[in-house]
Short mmCIF file of C-alpha atoms in Angstrom, two decimals:
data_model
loop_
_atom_site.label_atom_id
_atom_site.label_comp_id
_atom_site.label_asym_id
_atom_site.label_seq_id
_atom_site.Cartn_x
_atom_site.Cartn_y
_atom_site.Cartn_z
CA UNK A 1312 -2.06 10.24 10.78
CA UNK A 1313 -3.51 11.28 7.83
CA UNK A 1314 -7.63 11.22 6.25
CA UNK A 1315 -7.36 12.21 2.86
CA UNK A 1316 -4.80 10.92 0.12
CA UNK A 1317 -3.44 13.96 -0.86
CA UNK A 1318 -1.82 13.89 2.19
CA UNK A 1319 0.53 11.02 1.69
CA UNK A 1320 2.95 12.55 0.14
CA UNK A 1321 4.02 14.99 2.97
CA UNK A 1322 4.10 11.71 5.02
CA UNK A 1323 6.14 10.06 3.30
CA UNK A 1324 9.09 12.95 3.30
CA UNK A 1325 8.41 12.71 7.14
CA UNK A 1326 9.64 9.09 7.29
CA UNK A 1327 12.72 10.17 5.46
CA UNK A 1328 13.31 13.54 7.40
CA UNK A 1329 16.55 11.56 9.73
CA UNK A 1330 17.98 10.21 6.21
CA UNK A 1331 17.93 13.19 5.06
CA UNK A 1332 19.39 15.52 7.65
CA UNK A 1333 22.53 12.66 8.61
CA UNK A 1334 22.68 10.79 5.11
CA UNK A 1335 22.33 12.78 2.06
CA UNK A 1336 22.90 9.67 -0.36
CA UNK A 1337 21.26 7.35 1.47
CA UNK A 1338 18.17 9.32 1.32
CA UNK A 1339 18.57 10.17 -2.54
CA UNK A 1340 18.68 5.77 -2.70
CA UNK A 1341 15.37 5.60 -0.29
CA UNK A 1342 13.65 8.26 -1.85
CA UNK A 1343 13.00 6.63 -5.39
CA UNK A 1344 11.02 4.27 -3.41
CA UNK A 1345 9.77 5.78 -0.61
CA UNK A 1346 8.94 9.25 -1.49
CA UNK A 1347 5.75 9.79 -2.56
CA UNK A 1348 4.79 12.52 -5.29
CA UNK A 1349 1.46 14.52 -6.67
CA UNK A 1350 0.56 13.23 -9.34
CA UNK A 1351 1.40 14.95 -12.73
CA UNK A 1352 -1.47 13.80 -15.19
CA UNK A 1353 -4.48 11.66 -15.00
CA UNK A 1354 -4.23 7.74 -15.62
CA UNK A 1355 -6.86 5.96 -17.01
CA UNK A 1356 -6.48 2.41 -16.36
CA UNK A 1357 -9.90 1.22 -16.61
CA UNK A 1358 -9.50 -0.81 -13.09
CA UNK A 1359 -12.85 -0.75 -10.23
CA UNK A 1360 -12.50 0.53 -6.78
CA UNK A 1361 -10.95 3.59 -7.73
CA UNK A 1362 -7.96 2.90 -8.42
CA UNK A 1363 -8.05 5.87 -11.25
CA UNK A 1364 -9.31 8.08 -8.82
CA UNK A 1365 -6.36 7.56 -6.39
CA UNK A 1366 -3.27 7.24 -9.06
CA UNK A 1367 -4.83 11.03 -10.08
CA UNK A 1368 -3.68 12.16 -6.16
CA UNK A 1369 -0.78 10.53 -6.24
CA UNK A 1370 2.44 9.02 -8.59
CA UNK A 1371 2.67 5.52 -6.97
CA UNK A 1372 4.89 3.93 -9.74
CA UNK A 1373 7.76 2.40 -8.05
CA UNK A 1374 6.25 3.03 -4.93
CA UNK A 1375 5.81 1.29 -1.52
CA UNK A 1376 4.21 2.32 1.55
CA UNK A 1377 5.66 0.04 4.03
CA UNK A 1378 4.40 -3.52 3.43
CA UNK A 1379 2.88 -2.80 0.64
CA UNK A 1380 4.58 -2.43 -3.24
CA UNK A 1381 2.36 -0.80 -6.34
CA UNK A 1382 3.26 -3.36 -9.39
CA UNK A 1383 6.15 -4.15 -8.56
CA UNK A 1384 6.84 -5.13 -12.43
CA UNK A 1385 8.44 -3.49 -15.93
CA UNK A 1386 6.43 -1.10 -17.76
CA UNK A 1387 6.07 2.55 -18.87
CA UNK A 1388 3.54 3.73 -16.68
CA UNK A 1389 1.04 2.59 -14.05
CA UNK A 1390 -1.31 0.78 -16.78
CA UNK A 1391 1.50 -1.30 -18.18
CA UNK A 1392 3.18 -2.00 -14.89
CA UNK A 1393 -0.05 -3.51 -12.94
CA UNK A 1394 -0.41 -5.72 -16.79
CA UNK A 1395 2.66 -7.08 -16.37
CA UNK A 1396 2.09 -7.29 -12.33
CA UNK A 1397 -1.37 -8.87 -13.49
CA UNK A 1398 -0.05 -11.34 -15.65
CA UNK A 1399 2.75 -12.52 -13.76
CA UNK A 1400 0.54 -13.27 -10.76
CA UNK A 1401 -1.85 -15.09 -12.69
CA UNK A 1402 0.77 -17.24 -13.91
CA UNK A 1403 1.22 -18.87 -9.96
CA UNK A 1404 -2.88 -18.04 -9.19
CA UNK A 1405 -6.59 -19.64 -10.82
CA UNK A 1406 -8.64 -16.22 -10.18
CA UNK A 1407 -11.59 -14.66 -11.69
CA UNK A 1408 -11.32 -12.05 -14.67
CA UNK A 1409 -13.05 -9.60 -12.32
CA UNK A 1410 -9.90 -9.61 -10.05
CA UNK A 1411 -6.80 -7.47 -11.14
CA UNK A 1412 -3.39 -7.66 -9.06
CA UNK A 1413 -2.01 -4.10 -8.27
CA UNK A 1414 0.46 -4.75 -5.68
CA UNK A 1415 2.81 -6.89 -3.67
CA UNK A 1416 2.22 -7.43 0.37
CA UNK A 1417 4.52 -8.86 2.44
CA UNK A 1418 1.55 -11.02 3.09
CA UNK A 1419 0.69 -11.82 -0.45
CA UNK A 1420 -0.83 -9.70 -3.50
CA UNK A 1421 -3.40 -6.78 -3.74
CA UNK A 1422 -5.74 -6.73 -5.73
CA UNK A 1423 -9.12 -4.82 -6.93
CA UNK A 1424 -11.99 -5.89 -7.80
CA UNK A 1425 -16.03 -5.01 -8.54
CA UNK A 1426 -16.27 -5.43 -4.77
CA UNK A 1427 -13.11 -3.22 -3.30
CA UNK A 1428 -9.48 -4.41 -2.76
CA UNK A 1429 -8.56 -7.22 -1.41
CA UNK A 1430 -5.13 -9.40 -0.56
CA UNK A 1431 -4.53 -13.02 -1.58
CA UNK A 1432 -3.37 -14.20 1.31
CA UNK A 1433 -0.54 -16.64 0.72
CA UNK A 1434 0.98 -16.49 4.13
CA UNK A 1435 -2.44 -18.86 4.95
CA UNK A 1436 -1.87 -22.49 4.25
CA UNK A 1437 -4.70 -22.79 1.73
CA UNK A 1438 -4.15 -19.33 0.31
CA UNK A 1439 -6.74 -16.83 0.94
CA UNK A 1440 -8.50 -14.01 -0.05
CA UNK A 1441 -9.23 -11.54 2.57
CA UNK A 1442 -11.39 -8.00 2.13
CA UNK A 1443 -9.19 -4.70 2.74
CA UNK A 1444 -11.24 -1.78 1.82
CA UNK A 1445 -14.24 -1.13 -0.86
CA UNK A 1446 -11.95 1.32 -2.54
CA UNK A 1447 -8.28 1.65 -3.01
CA UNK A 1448 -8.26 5.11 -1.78
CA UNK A 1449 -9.28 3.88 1.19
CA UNK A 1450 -6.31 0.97 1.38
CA UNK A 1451 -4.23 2.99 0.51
CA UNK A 1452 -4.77 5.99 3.81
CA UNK A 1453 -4.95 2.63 6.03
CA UNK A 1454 -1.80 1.34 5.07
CA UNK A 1455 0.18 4.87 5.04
CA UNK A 1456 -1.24 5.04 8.76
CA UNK A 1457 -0.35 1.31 9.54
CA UNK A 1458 3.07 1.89 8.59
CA UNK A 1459 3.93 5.65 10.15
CA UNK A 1460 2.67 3.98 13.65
CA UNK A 1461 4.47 0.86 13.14
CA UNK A 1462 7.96 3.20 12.35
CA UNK A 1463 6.66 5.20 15.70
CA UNK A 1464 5.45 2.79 17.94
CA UNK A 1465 7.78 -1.14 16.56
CA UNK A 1466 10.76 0.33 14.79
CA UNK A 1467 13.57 0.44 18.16
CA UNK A 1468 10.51 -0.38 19.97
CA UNK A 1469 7.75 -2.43 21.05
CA UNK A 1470 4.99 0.11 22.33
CA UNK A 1471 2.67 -2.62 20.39
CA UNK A 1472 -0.16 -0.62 22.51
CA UNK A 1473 0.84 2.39 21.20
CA UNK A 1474 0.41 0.82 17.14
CA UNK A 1475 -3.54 -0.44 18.48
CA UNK A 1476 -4.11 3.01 19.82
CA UNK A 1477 -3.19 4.23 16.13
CA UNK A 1478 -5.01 1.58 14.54
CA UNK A 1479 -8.15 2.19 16.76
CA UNK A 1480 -7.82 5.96 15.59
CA UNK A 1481 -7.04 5.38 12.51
CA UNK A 1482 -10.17 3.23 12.30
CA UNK A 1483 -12.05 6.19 13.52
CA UNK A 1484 -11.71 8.13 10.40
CA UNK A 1485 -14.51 8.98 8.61
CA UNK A 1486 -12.53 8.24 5.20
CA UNK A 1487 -11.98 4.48 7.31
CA UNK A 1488 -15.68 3.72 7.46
CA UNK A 1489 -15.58 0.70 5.05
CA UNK A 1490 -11.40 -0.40 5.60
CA UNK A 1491 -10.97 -3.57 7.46
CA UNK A 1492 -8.38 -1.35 9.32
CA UNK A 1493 -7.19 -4.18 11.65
CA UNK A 1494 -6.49 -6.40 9.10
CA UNK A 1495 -4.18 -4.00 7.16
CA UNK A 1496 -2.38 -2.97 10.80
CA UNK A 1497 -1.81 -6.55 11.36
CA UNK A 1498 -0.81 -7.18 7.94
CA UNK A 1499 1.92 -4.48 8.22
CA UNK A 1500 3.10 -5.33 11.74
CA UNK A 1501 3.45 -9.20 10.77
CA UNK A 1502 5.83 -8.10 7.38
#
């Protein structure tokens, strides 16, 4: 389980560690998206919660972290990847300028905002928006947790006590202290 952000990408070699040892080219295919890297220069999107902040830790272009896909979309770099992300959402969505898509969910679309990061919810039947975390940074450490404990504890098993123990400790962070850590544990176990 990891607190900090810098962290994530040690965690995510660890999900690939068995790829890599018994499947060299299947790893080299799962790595583009899976492994995550340092980042290598500052961005400066311009987006609230943080989102800056956290793409200066870490390269999450072409990225996912289990459920969870940064703008998923065409472009040269984050800033013209969430744009097109952005716009493409909008296109299916009525939302507020203050709301920015920077991800896909199984469970709908991230987003950031004034007031954290959020998901659209459009698993719920009217759509919905639901909080996540008041800063992406934050979202982000939740969901790398959510998804190493549902590999240990729901991938060739169903210890589903074992992934609330992790989300209960998980939620005991410090760095956790305002994630809605449940919902993004139940959002990655329902993918």
């Amino acid at each position: 389980m990891i607190d900090h952000l810098s962290a994530l990408p040690a965690l995510s070699q660890e999900w690939l560690a068995e790829a890599k040892m018994a499947d060299p080219e299947l790893y080299a295919e799962l790595a583009e998206s899976i492994v995550i890297t340092p980042a290598t220069r500052p961005v400066a999107t311009g987006l609230p919660a943080g989102v800056d902040a956290a793409l200066a830790v870490v390269e999450l272009c072409a990225k996912e972290i289990g459920a969870f896909r940064f703008a998923p979309a065409a472009g040269s770099d984050a800033r013209g990847r969430i744009a097109t992300y952005d716009a493409r959402v909008r296109a299916d969505f009525d939302t507020g300028d203050d709301i920015v898509f920077v991800g896909d969910h199984d469970a709908g679309h991230v987003f950031v905002s004034p007031h954290g990061a959020g998901l659209l919810d459009t698993n719920a039947q009217p759509p919905r928006i639901r909080a996540l975390a008041r800063d992406f940074t934050g979202f982000l450490i939740a969901q790398a947790n959510a998804y190493d404990a549902y590999r240990g504890c729901l991938v060739g098993a169903e210890d589903l006590a074992g992934y609330d123990a992790a989300a209960e400790a998980c939620a005991a962070l410090p760095a956790m202290a305002k994630v809605e850590v449940a919902t993004i544990f139940d959002a990655q176990r329902l993918r």
